[in-house]
Backbone as a ProteinNet text record, in pm:
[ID]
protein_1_A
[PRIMARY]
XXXXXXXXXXXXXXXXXXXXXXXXXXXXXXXXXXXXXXXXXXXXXXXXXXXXXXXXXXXXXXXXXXXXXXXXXXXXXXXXXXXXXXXXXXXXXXXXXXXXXXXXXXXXXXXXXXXXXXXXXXXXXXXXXXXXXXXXXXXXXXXXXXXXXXXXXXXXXXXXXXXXXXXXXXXXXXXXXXXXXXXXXXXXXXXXXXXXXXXXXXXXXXXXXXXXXXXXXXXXXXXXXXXXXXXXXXXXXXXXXXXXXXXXXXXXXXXXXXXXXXXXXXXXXXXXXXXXXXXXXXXXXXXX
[TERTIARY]
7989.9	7911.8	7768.6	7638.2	7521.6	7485.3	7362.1	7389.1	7348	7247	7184.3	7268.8	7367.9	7496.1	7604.1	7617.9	7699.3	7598.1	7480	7413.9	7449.9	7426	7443.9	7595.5	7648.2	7791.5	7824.7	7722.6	7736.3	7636.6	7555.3	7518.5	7553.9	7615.3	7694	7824.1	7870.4	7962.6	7979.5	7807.6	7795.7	7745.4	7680.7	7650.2	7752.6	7829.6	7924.5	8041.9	8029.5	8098.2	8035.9	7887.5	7800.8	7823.3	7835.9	7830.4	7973.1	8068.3	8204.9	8191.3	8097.1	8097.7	8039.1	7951	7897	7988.4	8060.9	8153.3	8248.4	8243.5	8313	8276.7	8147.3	8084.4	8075.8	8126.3	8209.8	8289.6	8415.7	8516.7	8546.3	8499.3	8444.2	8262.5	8266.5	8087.9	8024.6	7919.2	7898.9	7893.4	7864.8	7839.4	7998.4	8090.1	8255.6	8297.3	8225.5	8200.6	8252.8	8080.5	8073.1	8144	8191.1	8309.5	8425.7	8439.8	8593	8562.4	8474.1	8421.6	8457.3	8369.6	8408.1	8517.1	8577.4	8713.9	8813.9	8834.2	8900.8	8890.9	8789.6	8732.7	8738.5	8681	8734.6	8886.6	8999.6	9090.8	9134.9	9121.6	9108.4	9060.1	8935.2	8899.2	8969.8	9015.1	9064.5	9207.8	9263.8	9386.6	9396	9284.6	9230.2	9206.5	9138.8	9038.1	9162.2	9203.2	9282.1	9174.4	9078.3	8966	9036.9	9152.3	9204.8	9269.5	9274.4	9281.6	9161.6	9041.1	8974.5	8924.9	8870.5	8802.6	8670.3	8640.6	8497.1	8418.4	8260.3	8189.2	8140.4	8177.2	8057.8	7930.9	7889.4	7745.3	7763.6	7824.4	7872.7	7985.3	8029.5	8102.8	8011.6	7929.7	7817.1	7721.8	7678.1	7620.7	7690.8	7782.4	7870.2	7925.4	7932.1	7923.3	7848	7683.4	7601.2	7561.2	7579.2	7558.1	7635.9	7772.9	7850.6	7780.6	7798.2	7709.8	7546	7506.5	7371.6	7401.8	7535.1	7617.3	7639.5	7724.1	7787.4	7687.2	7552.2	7428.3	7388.3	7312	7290	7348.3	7502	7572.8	7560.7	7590	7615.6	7472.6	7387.3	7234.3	7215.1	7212.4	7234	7312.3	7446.4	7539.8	7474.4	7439	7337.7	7180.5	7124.4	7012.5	7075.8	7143.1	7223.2	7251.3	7304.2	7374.7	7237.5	7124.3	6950.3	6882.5	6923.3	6817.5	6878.5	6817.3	6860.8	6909.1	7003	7029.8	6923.3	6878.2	6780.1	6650.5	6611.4	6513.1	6564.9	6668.5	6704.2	6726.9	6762.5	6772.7	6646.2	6565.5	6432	6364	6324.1	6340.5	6338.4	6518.5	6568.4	6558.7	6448.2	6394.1	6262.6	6242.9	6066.3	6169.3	6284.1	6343.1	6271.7	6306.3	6317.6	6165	6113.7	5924.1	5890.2	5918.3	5878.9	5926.2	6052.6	6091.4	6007.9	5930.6	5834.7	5678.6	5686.8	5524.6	5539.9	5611.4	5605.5	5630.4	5755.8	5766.9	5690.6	5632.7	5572	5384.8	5372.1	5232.5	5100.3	5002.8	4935.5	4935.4	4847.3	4781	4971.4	5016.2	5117.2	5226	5216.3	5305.6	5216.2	5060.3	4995.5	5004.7	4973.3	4972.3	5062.9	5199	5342	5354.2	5298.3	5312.3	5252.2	5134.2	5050.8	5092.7	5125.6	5187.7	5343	5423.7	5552.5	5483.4	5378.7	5359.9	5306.5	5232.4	5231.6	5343.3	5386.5	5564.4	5623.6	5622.3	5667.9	5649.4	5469.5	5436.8	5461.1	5493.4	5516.3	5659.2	5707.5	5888.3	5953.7	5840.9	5845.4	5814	5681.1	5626.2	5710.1	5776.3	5883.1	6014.2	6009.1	6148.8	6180.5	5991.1	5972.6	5942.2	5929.8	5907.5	6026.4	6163.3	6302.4	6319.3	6251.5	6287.9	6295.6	6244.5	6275.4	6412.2	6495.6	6622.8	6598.4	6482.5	6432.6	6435.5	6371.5	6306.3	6423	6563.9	6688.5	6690.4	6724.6	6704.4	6627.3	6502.7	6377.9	6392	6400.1	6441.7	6564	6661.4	6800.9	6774.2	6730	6696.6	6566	6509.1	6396.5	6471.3	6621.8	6649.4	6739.1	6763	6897	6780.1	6676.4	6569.7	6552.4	6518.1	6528.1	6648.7	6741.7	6888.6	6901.8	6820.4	6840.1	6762.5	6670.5	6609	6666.2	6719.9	6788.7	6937	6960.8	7050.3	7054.6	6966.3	6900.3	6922.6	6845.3	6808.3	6899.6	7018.3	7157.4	7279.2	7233.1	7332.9	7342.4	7229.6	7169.7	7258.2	7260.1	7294.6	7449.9	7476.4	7649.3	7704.5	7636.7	7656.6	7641.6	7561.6	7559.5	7605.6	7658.6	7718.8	7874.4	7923.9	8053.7	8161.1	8184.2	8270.2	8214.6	8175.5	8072.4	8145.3	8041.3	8095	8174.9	8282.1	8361.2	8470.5	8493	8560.8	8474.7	8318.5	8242.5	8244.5	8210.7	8215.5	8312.3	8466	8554.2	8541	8502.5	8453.9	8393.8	8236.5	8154	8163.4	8234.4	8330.4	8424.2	8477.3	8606	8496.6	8418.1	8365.7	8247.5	8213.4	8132.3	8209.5	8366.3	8440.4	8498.2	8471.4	8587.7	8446.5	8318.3	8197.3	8171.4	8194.3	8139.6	8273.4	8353.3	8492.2	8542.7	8470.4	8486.4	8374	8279.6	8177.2	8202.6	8269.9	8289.3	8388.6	8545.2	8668.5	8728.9	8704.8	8763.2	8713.5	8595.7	8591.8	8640.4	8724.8	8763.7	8921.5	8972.4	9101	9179.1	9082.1	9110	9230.2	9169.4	9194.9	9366.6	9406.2	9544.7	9648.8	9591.3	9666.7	9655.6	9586.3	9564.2	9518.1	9605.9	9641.1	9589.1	9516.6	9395.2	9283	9219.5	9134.6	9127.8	9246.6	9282.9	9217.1	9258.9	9231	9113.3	9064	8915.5	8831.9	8857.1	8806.8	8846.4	8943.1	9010.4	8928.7	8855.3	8817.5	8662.3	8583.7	8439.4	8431.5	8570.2	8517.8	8565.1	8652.6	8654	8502.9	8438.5	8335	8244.3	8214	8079.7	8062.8	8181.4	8164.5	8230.1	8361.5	8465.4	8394.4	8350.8	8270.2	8127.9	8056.9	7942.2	7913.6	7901.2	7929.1	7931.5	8108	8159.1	8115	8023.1	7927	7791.7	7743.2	7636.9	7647.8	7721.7	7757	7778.2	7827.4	7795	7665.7	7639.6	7488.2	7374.6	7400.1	7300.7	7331.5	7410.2	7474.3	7463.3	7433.7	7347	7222.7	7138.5	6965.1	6875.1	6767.9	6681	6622.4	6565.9	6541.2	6452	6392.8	6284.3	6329.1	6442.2	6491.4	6587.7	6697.5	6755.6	6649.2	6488.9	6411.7	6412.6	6391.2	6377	6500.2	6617.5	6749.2	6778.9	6733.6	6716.3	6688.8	6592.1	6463.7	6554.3	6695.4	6758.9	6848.8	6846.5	6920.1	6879.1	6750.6	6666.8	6709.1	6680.2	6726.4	6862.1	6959.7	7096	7138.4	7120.2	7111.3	7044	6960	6900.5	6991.7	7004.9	7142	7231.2	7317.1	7440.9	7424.6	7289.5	7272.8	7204.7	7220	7131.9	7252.1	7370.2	7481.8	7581.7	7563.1	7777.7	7695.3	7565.8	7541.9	7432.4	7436	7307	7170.3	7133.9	6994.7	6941.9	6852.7	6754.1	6612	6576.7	6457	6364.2	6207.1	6120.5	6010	5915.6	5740.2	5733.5	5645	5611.6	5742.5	5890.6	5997.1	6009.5	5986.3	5986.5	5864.5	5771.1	5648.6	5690.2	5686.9	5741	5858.8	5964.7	6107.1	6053.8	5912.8	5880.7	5773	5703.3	5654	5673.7	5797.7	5883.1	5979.9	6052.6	6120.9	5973.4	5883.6	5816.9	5728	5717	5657.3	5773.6	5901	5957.4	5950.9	5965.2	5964.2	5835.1	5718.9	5611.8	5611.3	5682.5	5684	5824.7	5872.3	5962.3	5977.7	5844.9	5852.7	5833.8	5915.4	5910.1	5770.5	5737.9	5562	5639.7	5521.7	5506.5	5484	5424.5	5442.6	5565.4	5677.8	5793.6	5853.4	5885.8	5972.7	6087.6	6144.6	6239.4	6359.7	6356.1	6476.8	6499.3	6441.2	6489.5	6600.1	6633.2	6753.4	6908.1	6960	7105.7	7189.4	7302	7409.8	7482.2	7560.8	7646.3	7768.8	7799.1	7926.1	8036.5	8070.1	8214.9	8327.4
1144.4	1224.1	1170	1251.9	1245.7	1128.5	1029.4	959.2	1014.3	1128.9	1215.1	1266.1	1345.1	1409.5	1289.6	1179.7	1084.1	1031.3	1030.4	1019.1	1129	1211	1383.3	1304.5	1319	1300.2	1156.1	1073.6	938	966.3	1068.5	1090	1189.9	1227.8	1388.7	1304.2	1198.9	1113	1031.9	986.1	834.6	937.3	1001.4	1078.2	1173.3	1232	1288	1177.8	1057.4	956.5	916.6	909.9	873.5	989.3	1064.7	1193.5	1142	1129.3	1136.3	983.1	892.9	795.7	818.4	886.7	922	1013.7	1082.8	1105.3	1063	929	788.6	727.8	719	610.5	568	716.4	702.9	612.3	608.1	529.5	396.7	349.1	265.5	212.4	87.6	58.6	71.3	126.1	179.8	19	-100.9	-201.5	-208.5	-207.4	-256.1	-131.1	-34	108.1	48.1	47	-33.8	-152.6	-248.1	-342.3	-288.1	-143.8	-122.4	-73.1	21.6	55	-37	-154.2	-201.3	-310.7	-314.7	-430.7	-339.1	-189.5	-110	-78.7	-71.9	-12.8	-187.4	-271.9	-448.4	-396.4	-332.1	-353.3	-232.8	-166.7	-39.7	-61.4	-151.6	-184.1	-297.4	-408	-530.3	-487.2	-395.6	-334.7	-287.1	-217.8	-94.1	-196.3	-322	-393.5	-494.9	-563.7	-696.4	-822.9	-863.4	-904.9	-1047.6	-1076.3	-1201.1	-1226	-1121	-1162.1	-1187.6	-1168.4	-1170.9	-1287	-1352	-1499.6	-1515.8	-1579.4	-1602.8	-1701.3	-1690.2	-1809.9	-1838.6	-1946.4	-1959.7	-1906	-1868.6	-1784.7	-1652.5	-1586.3	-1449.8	-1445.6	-1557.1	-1563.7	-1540.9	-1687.9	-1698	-1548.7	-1529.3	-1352.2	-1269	-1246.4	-1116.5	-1167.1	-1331.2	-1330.7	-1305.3	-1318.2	-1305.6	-1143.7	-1076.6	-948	-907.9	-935.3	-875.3	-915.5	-1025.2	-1051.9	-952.3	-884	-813.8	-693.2	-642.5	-507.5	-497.4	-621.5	-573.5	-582.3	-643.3	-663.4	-499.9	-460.9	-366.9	-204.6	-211.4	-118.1	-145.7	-233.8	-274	-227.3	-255.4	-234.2	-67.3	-2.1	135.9	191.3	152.2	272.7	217.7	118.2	96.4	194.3	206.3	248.2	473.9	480.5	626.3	666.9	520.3	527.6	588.6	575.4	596.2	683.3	710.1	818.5	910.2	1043.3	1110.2	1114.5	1113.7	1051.8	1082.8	1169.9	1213.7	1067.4	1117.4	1071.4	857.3	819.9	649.7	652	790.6	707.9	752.6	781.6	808.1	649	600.7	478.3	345.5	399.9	284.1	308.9	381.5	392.7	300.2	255.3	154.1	3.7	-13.2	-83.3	-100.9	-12.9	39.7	60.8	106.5	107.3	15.8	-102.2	-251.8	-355.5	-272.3	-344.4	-314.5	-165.9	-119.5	-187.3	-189	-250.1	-348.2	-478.6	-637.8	-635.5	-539.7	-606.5	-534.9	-443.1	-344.7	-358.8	-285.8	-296.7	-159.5	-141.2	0.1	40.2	159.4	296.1	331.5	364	447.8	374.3	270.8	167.1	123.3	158.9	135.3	302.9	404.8	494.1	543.5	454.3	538	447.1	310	293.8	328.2	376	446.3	558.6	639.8	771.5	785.2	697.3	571.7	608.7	509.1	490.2	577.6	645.3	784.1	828.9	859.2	954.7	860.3	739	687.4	638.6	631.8	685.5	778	919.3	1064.9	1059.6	995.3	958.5	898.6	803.8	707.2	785.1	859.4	877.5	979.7	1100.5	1186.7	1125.2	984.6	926.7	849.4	783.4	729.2	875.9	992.2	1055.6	1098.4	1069.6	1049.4	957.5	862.2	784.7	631.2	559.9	398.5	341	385.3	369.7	363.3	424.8	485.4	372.8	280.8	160.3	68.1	19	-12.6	43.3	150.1	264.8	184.5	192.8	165.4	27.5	-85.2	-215	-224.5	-183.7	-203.4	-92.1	-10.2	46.6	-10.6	-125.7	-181.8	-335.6	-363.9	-482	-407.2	-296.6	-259.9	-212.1	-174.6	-162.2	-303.5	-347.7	-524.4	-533.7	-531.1	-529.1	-465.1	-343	-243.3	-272.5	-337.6	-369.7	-495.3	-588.2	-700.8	-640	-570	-437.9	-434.3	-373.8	-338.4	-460.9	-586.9	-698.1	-677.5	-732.3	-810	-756.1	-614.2	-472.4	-514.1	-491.7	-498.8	-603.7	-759.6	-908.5	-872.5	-836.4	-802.2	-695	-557.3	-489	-539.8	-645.9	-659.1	-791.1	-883.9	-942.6	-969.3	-1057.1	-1055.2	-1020.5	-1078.1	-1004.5	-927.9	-853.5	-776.6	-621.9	-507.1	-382.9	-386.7	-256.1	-240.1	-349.4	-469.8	-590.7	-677.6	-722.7	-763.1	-676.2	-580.5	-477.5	-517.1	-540.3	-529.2	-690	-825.5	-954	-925.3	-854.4	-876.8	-788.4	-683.1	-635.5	-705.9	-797.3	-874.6	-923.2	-1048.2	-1094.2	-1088.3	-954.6	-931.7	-890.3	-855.8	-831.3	-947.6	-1059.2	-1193.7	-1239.9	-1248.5	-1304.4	-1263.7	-1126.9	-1040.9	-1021.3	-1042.5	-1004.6	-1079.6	-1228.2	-1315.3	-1228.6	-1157.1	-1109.7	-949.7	-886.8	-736.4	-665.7	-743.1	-729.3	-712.6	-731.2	-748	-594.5	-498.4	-398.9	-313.4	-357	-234.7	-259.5	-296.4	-255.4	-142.7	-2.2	134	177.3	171.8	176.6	139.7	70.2	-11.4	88	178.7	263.6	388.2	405	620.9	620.2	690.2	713.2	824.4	903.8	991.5	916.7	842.2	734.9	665.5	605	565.2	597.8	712.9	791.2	838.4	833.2	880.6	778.4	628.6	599.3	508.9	581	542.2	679.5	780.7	865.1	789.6	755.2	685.7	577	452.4	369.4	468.5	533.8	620.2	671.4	761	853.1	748.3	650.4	563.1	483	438	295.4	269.8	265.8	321.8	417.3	539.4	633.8	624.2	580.7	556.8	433.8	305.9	192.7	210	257.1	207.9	246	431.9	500.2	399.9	397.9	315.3	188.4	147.5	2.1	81.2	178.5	267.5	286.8	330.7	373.4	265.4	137.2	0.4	-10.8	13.9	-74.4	21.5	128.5	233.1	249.1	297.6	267.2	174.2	183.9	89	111.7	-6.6	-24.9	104.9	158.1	248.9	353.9	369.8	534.1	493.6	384.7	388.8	422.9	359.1	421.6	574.4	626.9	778.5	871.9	795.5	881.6	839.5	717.5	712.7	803.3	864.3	970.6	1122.1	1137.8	1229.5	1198	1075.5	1045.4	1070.4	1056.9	1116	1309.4	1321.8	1490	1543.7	1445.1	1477.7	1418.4	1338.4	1300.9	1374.3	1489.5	1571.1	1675.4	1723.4	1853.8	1830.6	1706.8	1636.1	1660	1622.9	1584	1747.5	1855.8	1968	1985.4	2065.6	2090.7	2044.1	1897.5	1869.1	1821.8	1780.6	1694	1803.9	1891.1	2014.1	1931.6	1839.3	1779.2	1810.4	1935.9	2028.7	1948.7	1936.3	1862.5	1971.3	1936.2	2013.3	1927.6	2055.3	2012.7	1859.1	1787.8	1635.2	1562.7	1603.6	1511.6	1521	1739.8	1766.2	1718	1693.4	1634.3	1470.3	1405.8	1264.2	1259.2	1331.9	1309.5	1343.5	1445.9	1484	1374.4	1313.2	1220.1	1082.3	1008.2	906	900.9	1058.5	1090	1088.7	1138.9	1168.7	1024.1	902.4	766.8	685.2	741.8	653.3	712.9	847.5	924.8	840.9	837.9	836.1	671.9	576.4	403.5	466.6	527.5	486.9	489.7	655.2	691.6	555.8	646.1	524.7	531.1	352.8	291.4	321.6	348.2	320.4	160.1	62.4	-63.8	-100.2	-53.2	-148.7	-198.6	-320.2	-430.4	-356.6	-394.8	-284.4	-412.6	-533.5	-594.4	-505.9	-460.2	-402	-321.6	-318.2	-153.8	-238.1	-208.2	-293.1	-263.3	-327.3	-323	-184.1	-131.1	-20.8	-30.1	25.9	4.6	-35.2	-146.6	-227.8	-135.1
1898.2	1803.4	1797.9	1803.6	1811.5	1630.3	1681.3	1591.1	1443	1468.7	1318.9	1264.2	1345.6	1281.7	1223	1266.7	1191.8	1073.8	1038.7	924.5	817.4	880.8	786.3	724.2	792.1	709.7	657	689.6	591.4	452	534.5	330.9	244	312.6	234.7	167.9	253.4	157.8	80.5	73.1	37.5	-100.5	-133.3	-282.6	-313	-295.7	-340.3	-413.3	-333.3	-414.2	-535.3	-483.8	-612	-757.8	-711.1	-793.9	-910.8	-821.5	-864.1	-949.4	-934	-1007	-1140.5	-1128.3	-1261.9	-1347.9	-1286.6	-1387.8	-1477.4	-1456.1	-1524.2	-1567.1	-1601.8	-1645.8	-1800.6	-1834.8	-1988.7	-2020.2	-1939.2	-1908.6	-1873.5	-1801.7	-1742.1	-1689.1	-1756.4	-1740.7	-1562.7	-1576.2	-1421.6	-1329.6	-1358.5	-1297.3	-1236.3	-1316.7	-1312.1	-1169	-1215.6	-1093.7	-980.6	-959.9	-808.1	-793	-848.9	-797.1	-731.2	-818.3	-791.4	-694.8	-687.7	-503.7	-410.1	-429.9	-351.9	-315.4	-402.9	-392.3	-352.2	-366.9	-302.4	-165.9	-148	31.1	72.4	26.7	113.9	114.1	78.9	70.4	214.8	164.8	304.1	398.8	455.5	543.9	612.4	560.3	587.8	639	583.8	593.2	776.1	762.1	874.8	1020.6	991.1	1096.5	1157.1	1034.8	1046.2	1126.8	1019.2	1096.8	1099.2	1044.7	1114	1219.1	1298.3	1437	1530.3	1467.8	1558.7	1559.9	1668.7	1697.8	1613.3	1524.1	1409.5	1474.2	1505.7	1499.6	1366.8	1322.8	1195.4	1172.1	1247.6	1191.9	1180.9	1273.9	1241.9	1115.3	1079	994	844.3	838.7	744.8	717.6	818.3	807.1	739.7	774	752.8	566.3	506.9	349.9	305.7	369	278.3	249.7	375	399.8	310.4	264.2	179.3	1.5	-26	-167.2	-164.3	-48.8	-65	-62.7	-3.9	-43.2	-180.5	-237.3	-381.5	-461.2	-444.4	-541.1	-531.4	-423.8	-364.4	-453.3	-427	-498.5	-634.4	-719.4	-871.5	-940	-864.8	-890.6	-905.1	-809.1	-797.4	-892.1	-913.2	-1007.3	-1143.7	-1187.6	-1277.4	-1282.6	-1227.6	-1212.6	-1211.7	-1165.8	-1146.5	-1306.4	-1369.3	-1483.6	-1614.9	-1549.6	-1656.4	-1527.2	-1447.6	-1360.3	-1317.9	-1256.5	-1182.5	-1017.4	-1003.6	-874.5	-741.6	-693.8	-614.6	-620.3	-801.1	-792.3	-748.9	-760.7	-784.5	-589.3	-558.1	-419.5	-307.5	-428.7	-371.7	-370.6	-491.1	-562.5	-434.8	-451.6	-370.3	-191.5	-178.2	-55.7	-21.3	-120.1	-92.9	-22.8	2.5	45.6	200	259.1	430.7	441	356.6	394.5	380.5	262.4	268.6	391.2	429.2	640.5	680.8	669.7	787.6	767.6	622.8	631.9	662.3	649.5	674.7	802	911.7	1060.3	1142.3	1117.5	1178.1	1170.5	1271.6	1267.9	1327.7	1291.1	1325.3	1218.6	1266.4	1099.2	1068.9	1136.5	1083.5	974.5	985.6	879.7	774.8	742.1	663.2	568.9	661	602.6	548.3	582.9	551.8	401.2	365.2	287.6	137.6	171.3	65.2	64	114.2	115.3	13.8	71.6	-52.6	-177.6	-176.5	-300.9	-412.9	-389.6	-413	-470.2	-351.6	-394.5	-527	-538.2	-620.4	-756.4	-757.5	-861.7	-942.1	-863.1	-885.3	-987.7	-900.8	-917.9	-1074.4	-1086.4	-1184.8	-1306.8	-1285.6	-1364.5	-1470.8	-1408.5	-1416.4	-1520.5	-1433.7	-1507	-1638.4	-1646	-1799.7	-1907.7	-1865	-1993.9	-2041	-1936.9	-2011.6	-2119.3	-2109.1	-2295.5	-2201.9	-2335.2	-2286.9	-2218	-2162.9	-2131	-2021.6	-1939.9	-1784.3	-1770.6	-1791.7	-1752.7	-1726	-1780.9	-1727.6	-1589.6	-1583.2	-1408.1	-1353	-1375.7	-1282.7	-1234.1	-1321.6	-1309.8	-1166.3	-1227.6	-1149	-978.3	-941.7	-863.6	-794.7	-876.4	-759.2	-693.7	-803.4	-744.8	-593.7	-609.7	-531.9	-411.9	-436.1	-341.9	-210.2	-316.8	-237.3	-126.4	-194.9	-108.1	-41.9	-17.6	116.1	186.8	189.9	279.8	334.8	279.6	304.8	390.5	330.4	385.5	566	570.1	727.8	807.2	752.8	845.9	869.5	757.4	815.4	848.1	821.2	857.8	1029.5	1059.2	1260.1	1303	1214.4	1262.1	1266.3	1172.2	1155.7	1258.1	1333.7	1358.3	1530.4	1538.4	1682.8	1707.6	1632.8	1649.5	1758.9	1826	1901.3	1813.8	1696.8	1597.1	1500.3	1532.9	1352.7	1379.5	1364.2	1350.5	1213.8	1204.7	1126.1	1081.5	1168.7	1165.2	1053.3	1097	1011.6	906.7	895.3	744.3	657.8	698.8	633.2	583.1	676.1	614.7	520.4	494.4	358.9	305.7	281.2	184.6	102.8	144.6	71.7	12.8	72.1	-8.8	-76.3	-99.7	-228.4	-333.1	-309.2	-419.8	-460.4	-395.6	-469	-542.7	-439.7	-527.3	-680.6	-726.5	-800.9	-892.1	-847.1	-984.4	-1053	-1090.8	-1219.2	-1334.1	-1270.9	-1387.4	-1411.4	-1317.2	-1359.3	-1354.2	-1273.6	-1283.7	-1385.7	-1499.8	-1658.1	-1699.7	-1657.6	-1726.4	-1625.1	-1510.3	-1462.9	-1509.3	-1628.8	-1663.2	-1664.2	-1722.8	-1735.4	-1605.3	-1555.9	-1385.3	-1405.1	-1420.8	-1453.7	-1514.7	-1610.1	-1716.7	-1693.1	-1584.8	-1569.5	-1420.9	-1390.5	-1228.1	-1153.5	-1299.8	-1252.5	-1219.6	-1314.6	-1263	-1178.2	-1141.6	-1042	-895.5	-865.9	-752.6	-750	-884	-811.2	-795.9	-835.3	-782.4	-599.4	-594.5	-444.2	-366.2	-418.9	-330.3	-361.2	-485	-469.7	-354.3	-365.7	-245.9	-129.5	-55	49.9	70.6	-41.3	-21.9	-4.4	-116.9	-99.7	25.3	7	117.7	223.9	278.9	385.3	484.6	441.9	552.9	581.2	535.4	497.7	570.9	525.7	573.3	712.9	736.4	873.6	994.1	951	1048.9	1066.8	963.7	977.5	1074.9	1085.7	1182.3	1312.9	1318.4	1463	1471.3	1405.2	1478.8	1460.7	1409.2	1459.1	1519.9	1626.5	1747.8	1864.1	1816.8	1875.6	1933.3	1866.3	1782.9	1795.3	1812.7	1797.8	1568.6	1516.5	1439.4	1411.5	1437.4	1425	1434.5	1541.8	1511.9	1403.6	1370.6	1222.7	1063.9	1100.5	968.7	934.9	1092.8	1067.4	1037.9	1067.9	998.4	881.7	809.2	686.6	547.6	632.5	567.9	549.1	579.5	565.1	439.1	394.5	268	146.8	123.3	-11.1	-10.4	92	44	58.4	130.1	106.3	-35.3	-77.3	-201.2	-312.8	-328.2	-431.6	-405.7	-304.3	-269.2	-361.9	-316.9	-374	-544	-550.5	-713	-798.5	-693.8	-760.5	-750.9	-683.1	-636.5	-753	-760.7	-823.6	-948.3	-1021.1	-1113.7	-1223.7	-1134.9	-1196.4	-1168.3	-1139.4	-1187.7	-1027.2	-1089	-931.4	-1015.1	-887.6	-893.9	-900.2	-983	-1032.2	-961.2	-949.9	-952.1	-919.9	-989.1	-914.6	-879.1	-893.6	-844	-680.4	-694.7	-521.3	-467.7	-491.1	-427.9	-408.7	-452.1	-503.2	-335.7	-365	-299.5	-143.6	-110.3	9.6	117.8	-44.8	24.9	67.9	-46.5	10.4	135.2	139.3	296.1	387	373	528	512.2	414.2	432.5	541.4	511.8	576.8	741.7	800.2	849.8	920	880.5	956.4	1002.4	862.4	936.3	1011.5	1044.9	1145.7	1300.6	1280.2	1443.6	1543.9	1682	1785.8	1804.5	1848.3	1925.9	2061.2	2117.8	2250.7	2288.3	2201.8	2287.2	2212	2125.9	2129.3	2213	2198.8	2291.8	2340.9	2423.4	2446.6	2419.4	2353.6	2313.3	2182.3	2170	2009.3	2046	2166	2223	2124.5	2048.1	2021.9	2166.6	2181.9	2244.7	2249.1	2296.4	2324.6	2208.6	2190.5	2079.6	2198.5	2112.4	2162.7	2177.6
[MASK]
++++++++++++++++++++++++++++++++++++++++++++++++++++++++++++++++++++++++++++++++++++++++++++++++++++++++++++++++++++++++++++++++++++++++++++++++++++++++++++++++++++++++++++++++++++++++++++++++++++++++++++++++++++++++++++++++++++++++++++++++++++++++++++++++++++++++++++++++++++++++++++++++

């Protein structure tokens, strides 16, 4: 499968889960959310991989924990930030991640211009989201830490993904352990879960939707890709994500949000296109 079309459907799944999370957040506190996300899908994956058969070097080992503690930060941060914003606009947000890769490793007009162009959009974004009430600012906070992490995201997404043991094997490593890291502090509010078997399942379809499909494509296509064409399929997630969120959540984006959401997709869009002098080590490996 072409690698844009396995994006399309990692973000048509990865917000429809999101969607389905917010519908709980009554119920359960959105931070405890994303744990169960992901201590469920570490569980589905580990199940799926059996990454203890495979041979570990310590560093691919070491990678693939930390990568996981920058997943569960990453997620916990987000269903927080979802929990005070409109989803479109938080994974607009949490797009200055992947433009802050492009401005620091990158170089030329086009990674300068893509970042003022960002910023812009995000001004736009922001601005929209504080005249929701002082509560925005929780959102805004937690969506610039989960920002951070996606970009931290990327580095160590690539390291894990091209690694001798990484791929979906590695996935299912820092999966476990961002759920053993993270469930002395947020395991206790996912009790609900225990007593209603409707709940239950949905959130066995959030980690499926969020993280299981999502995730495990994504590690295909670093291992695919060069870094630069992964920025520019990026840039399809901000607007599969406003669909998702006009569609199942009602919240259709207006006036400066669609301006805002057009110019953070085409900042990343423009730091991503391929250079002509890129190195050509940047090519990853073939999928194993």
């Amino acid at each position: 499968m072409p690698a844009p079309l396995l994006f399309v459907v990692s973000g048509l799944t990865q917000y429809v889960g999101a969607a389905l999370a917010v519908g709980i957040f009554g119920t359960i506190a959105a931070a405890s959310v994303a744990w169960l996300r992901i201590a469920v899908a570490a569980v589905v994956l580990v199940v799926w991989q059996r990454p203890w058969r495979s041979r570990w070097h310590l560093p691919d080992l070491r990678t693939a924990v930390v990568f996981g503690a920058v997943l569960a930060l990453m997620n916990v941060a987000f269903y927080i930030a979802i929990d005070y914003l409109p989803l479109g606009t938080a994974v607009s947000l949490e797009f200055l991640g992947p433009v802050a890769v492009a401005a620091a490793t990158g170089r030329g007009w086009r990674d300068r211009v893509g970042i003022a162009v960002a910023a812009l959009g995000v001004v736009l974004l922001a601005g929209v989201s504080l005249d929701t009430g002082p509560d925005a600012v929780i959102g805004l906070v937690a969506i610039a830490v989960s920002a951070a992490c996606w970009a931290a995201y990327i580095l160590l997404g690539r390291r894990v993904a091209r690694a001798t043991t990484g791929g979906i094997t590695g996935l299912s490593v820092a999966m476990a352990a961002g759920a053993v890291l993270f469930a002395p502090f947020l395991a206790g509010g996912a009790a609900p879960v225990l007593h209603d078997a409707r709940l239950a399942a949905i959130v066995v379809a959030i980690a499926v939707c969020s993280s299981v499909v999502p995730y495990g494509l994504e590690q295909v296509v670093l291992r695919r890709v060069r870094a630069a064409t992964f920025a520019v399929l990026l840039a399809m997630l901000p607007a599969t994500a406003a669909v998702v969120g006009a569609v199942v959540l009602q919240q259709v984006p207006r006036g400066l949000e669609v301006v805002g959401l057009l110019l953070v997709s085409g900042a990343i869009v423009l730091t991503g296109l391929d250079r002509e002098d890129a190195p050509p080590t940047e090519e990853a490996p073939p999928p194993a």
